[in-house]
Amino acid sequence: MKSTNEKIQILKQIIQESHSIAFFTGAGISTLSGIPDFRSKNGLYASKYNGKKPEKILHIKYFNKHPAEFYDFYREKLLLNDVEPNVIHLFIAELEKIGKDVTVVTQNIDGLHEKAGSTKIYNLHGTTLRNYCTSCKAEYETTYIRNTTGIPRCTKCGNIIRPDITFYGEFLNKETFKQARLDTKKADVLIVLGSSLVVYPASEIVNQYRGKHLVIINKKHTKFDLQADLVITEDFSKVFNMLLKEFEN
């Protein structure tokens, strides 16, 4: 069995030899920035909020019926202040800066890939960076939502503003998913980070990948490990700090 150091060397070589690199990222990568994941024992879904399960609050029906209660939860749990990209986001953005054709497909809504400097990003579940009026579609930045209390309303028409995220009970944006699937399918390497790959669309993206190399980096094993060319089950911080040192040498 190869050591972590040996696997890092293999990953370095794969990245160096690849021009088109696709990353599929899940909630696991943002924990290094202080954002809880969803399903771990310390994740967002592990505790109730005012007696209600977060999954219920994040359903479109709940938002429509109880927008004020939703926004209390949203501001406290999802609009976190002073959250910065971590070594993973920065490494991915750096690859683009050195000339790699980088595609980021993410299940995360935190906007940290954008903040790190990546430019081709498919936010499968939307993003907290965008908000819009449910009536006139006027757009609002996150700071506007954060600085309001109760239900944020459009300054133009007075109707409710909603975050541009995919609630439970809603479908993914078809065009976003279509383009994400096309771009990852033809990449030289697909690197999966921090996703258990147990649900759609993560499983669909990996199932349809036809490139040269599939790499999975996750704290736990996934059902796609046997299909991967390289599997690293290790702490993300350790892996990417080691990888950064390799690229600096």
Coordinates of C-alpha atoms in Angstrom, one line a residue:
M1 CA 0.0 0.0 0.0
K2 CA 1.3 3.4 -1.0
S3 CA 2.0 6.0 1.7
T4 CA 0.4 9.5 1.7
N5 CA 3.7 11.0 0.5
E6 CA 3.8 8.6 -2.4
K7 CA 0.2 9.4 -3.4
I8 CA 0.9 13.1 -3.2
Q9 CA 3.8 12.5 -5.7
I10 CA 1.4 10.7 -8.0
L11 CA -1.2 13.4 -7.8
K12 CA 1.4 16.1 -8.5
Q13 CA 2.5 14.2 -11.6
I14 CA -1.1 13.8 -12.8
I15 CA -1.8 17.5 -12.4
Q16 CA 1.4 18.5 -14.1
E17 CA 0.7 16.3 -17.1
S18 CA -2.9 17.5 -17.4
H19 CA -4.1 20.6 -19.1
S20 CA -7.8 20.3 -18.5
I21 CA -8.6 19.8 -14.8
A22 CA -12.1 19.4 -13.3
F23 CA -12.8 19.6 -9.6
F24 CA -16.0 18.3 -8.0
T25 CA -16.2 19.7 -4.5
G26 CA -18.5 19.0 -1.6
A27 CA -19.1 20.4 1.9
G28 CA -16.0 18.6 3.3
I29 CA -13.6 21.1 1.8
S30 CA -15.1 24.1 3.5
T31 CA -14.8 22.8 7.0
L32 CA -11.2 24.1 7.0
S33 CA -12.7 27.6 6.7
G34 CA -14.9 27.0 9.7
I35 CA -18.1 26.1 7.9
P36 CA -19.8 23.0 9.2
D37 CA -20.6 20.3 6.8
F38 CA -24.1 18.9 6.7
R39 CA -24.2 15.2 7.7
S40 CA -21.3 14.6 10.0
K41 CA -21.8 14.3 13.8
N42 CA -20.9 17.9 14.2
G43 CA -22.6 19.0 11.0
L44 CA -25.5 21.4 10.3
Y45 CA -28.1 18.6 10.3
A46 CA -26.9 17.1 13.6
S47 CA -28.9 19.6 15.8
K48 CA -32.2 21.3 15.6
Y49 CA -32.8 25.1 15.2
N50 CA -35.6 26.4 17.4
G51 CA -36.9 22.9 17.7
K52 CA -36.9 22.3 13.9
K53 CA -34.7 20.2 11.7
P54 CA -32.5 22.3 9.3
E55 CA -33.7 20.2 6.4
K56 CA -37.3 21.4 7.1
I57 CA -36.2 25.0 7.3
L58 CA -34.3 24.7 4.0
H59 CA -37.4 23.4 2.1
I60 CA -39.0 25.8 -0.4
K61 CA -42.4 25.2 1.3
Y62 CA -41.0 26.4 4.6
F63 CA -39.5 29.5 3.0
N64 CA -42.7 30.4 1.3
K65 CA -44.8 30.0 4.5
H66 CA -42.3 31.2 7.1
P67 CA -39.8 33.5 5.4
A68 CA -38.9 35.4 8.6
E69 CA -38.0 32.2 10.5
F70 CA -36.0 31.0 7.5
Y71 CA -34.0 34.2 7.4
D72 CA -33.2 34.0 11.1
F73 CA -31.7 30.6 10.4
Y74 CA -30.1 31.7 7.2
R75 CA -28.3 34.7 8.7
E76 CA -27.1 32.7 11.7
K77 CA -26.1 29.5 10.1
L78 CA -25.3 30.1 6.4
L79 CA -24.2 33.8 6.1
L80 CA -21.1 33.5 8.2
N81 CA -19.0 36.6 8.7
D82 CA -15.2 36.7 8.0
V83 CA -15.1 33.3 6.3
E84 CA -12.1 33.0 4.0
P85 CA -11.0 30.5 1.4
N86 CA -8.7 27.8 2.7
V87 CA -5.6 26.1 1.2
I88 CA -7.9 23.9 -1.1
H89 CA -9.7 26.8 -2.7
L90 CA -6.5 28.7 -3.1
F91 CA -4.7 25.8 -4.6
I92 CA -7.5 25.3 -7.2
A93 CA -7.4 29.0 -8.1
E94 CA -3.6 28.9 -8.4
L95 CA -3.7 26.2 -11.0
E96 CA -5.9 28.4 -13.2
K97 CA -3.4 31.3 -12.7
I98 CA -0.5 29.1 -14.0
G99 CA -2.3 28.3 -17.2
K100 CA -4.4 25.2 -16.5
D101 CA -7.9 24.9 -17.9
V102 CA -9.8 24.5 -14.6
T103 CA -13.4 23.7 -14.1
V104 CA -15.0 23.8 -10.6
V105 CA -18.3 22.0 -10.0
T106 CA -19.4 22.4 -6.5
Q107 CA -22.3 21.4 -4.3
N108 CA -21.3 24.2 -1.8
I109 CA -23.2 27.5 -1.6
D110 CA -20.6 29.5 0.4
G111 CA -19.0 31.3 -2.5
L112 CA -15.4 30.5 -1.4
H113 CA -14.3 29.3 -4.8
E114 CA -15.2 32.7 -6.2
K115 CA -13.5 34.5 -3.4
A116 CA -10.3 32.5 -4.0
G117 CA -10.2 33.6 -7.6
S118 CA -11.5 30.7 -9.6
T119 CA -13.5 31.8 -12.7
K120 CA -15.2 28.8 -14.2
I121 CA -17.5 27.6 -11.5
Y122 CA -20.8 25.7 -11.7
N123 CA -22.7 26.1 -8.5
L124 CA -25.0 23.2 -8.7
H125 CA -27.0 24.2 -5.6
G126 CA -26.7 28.0 -6.2
T127 CA -24.8 30.4 -4.0
T128 CA -25.4 32.8 -1.1
L129 CA -23.5 35.4 -3.1
R130 CA -26.6 36.1 -5.2
N131 CA -30.0 37.1 -4.0
Y132 CA -32.9 38.4 -6.0
C133 CA -36.4 39.8 -5.7
T134 CA -39.1 37.2 -6.2
S135 CA -41.1 39.6 -8.3
C136 CA -39.0 42.1 -10.3
K137 CA -35.8 40.0 -10.1
A138 CA -33.7 42.9 -9.0
E139 CA -30.4 41.5 -7.6
Y140 CA -28.9 42.1 -4.2
E141 CA -25.5 41.3 -2.6
T142 CA -25.1 39.2 0.5
T143 CA -24.2 42.3 2.6
Y144 CA -27.7 43.7 2.0
I145 CA -29.3 40.5 3.4
R146 CA -26.9 40.4 6.3
N147 CA -27.6 44.0 7.3
T148 CA -31.4 43.6 7.3
T149 CA -33.6 42.1 10.0
G150 CA -36.7 40.0 9.5
I151 CA -37.7 39.5 5.9
P152 CA -35.5 41.4 3.4
R153 CA -37.6 43.2 0.8
C154 CA -36.8 44.7 -2.5
T155 CA -36.1 48.4 -2.5
K156 CA -37.8 48.8 -5.9
C157 CA -41.0 46.9 -5.6
G158 CA -41.3 45.8 -1.9
N159 CA -41.5 42.1 -2.5
I160 CA -39.6 39.4 -0.8
I161 CA -36.0 38.7 -1.7
R162 CA -34.8 35.1 -1.8
P163 CA -31.3 33.7 -2.0
D164 CA -30.2 32.1 -5.2
I165 CA -29.9 28.7 -3.7
T166 CA -31.6 25.4 -4.5
F167 CA -34.0 24.7 -1.7
Y168 CA -35.2 21.2 -0.9
G169 CA -38.2 20.6 -3.1
E170 CA -36.7 22.4 -6.0
F171 CA -34.9 21.1 -9.1
L172 CA -31.3 21.9 -10.0
N173 CA -30.8 24.4 -12.7
K174 CA -30.8 22.2 -15.9
E175 CA -28.4 24.4 -17.9
T176 CA -25.9 24.6 -15.1
F177 CA -25.9 20.9 -14.6
K178 CA -25.7 20.2 -18.3
Q179 CA -22.7 22.4 -18.8
A180 CA -21.0 21.0 -15.6
R181 CA -21.5 17.5 -16.8
L182 CA -20.1 18.3 -20.3
D183 CA -17.0 20.1 -19.0
T184 CA -16.1 17.4 -16.4
K185 CA -16.8 14.6 -18.8
K186 CA -14.0 15.7 -21.2
A187 CA -11.4 16.9 -18.7
D188 CA -8.0 15.2 -18.5
V189 CA -8.5 14.5 -14.8
L190 CA -11.5 14.7 -12.5
I191 CA -10.6 15.3 -8.8
V192 CA -13.3 14.8 -6.3
L193 CA -12.9 16.6 -3.0
G194 CA -14.9 16.3 0.2
S195 CA -17.9 14.6 -1.3
S196 CA -19.3 11.2 -0.2
L197 CA -20.7 10.7 -3.8
V198 CA -23.8 9.0 -2.5
V199 CA -26.4 11.3 -4.0
Y200 CA -27.3 12.9 -7.3
P201 CA -25.8 14.8 -8.9
A202 CA -22.4 13.8 -7.5
S203 CA -22.8 10.2 -8.5
E204 CA -24.0 11.2 -12.0
I205 CA -21.0 13.4 -12.6
V206 CA -18.6 10.6 -11.7
N207 CA -20.5 7.9 -13.5
Q208 CA -20.3 9.9 -16.8
Y209 CA -16.6 10.8 -16.5
R210 CA -14.6 9.5 -19.5
G211 CA -11.3 11.3 -19.1
K212 CA -7.8 9.9 -18.3
H213 CA -7.7 10.0 -14.5
L214 CA -10.2 9.9 -11.7
V215 CA -8.9 11.0 -8.3
I216 CA -10.9 10.9 -5.1
I217 CA -9.7 12.7 -2.0
N218 CA -12.1 12.3 1.0
K219 CA -11.9 11.5 4.7
K220 CA -13.9 8.3 4.2
H221 CA -14.1 5.8 1.4
T222 CA -16.7 6.1 -1.3
K223 CA -18.5 3.7 -3.6
F224 CA -16.4 4.9 -6.5
D225 CA -13.0 4.2 -5.0
L226 CA -12.5 1.0 -7.1
Q227 CA -13.0 3.0 -10.3
A228 CA -10.5 5.7 -9.3
D229 CA -6.9 5.8 -10.4
L230 CA -5.9 7.4 -7.1
V231 CA -7.7 7.5 -3.7
I232 CA -6.5 9.5 -0.8
T233 CA -8.3 9.1 2.5
E234 CA -6.5 11.7 4.6
D235 CA -7.0 15.0 6.3
F236 CA -7.5 17.7 3.6
S237 CA -5.2 20.2 5.3
K238 CA -2.4 17.7 5.4
V239 CA -2.9 16.7 1.7
F240 CA -3.0 20.2 0.3
N241 CA -0.3 21.7 2.4
M242 CA 2.0 18.8 1.2
L243 CA 0.8 19.4 -2.4
L244 CA 1.5 23.1 -2.2
K245 CA 5.0 22.4 -1.0
E246 CA 5.6 20.0 -3.9
F247 CA 4.5 22.7 -6.4
E248 CA 6.7 25.3 -4.7
N249 CA 9.8 23.1 -5.1

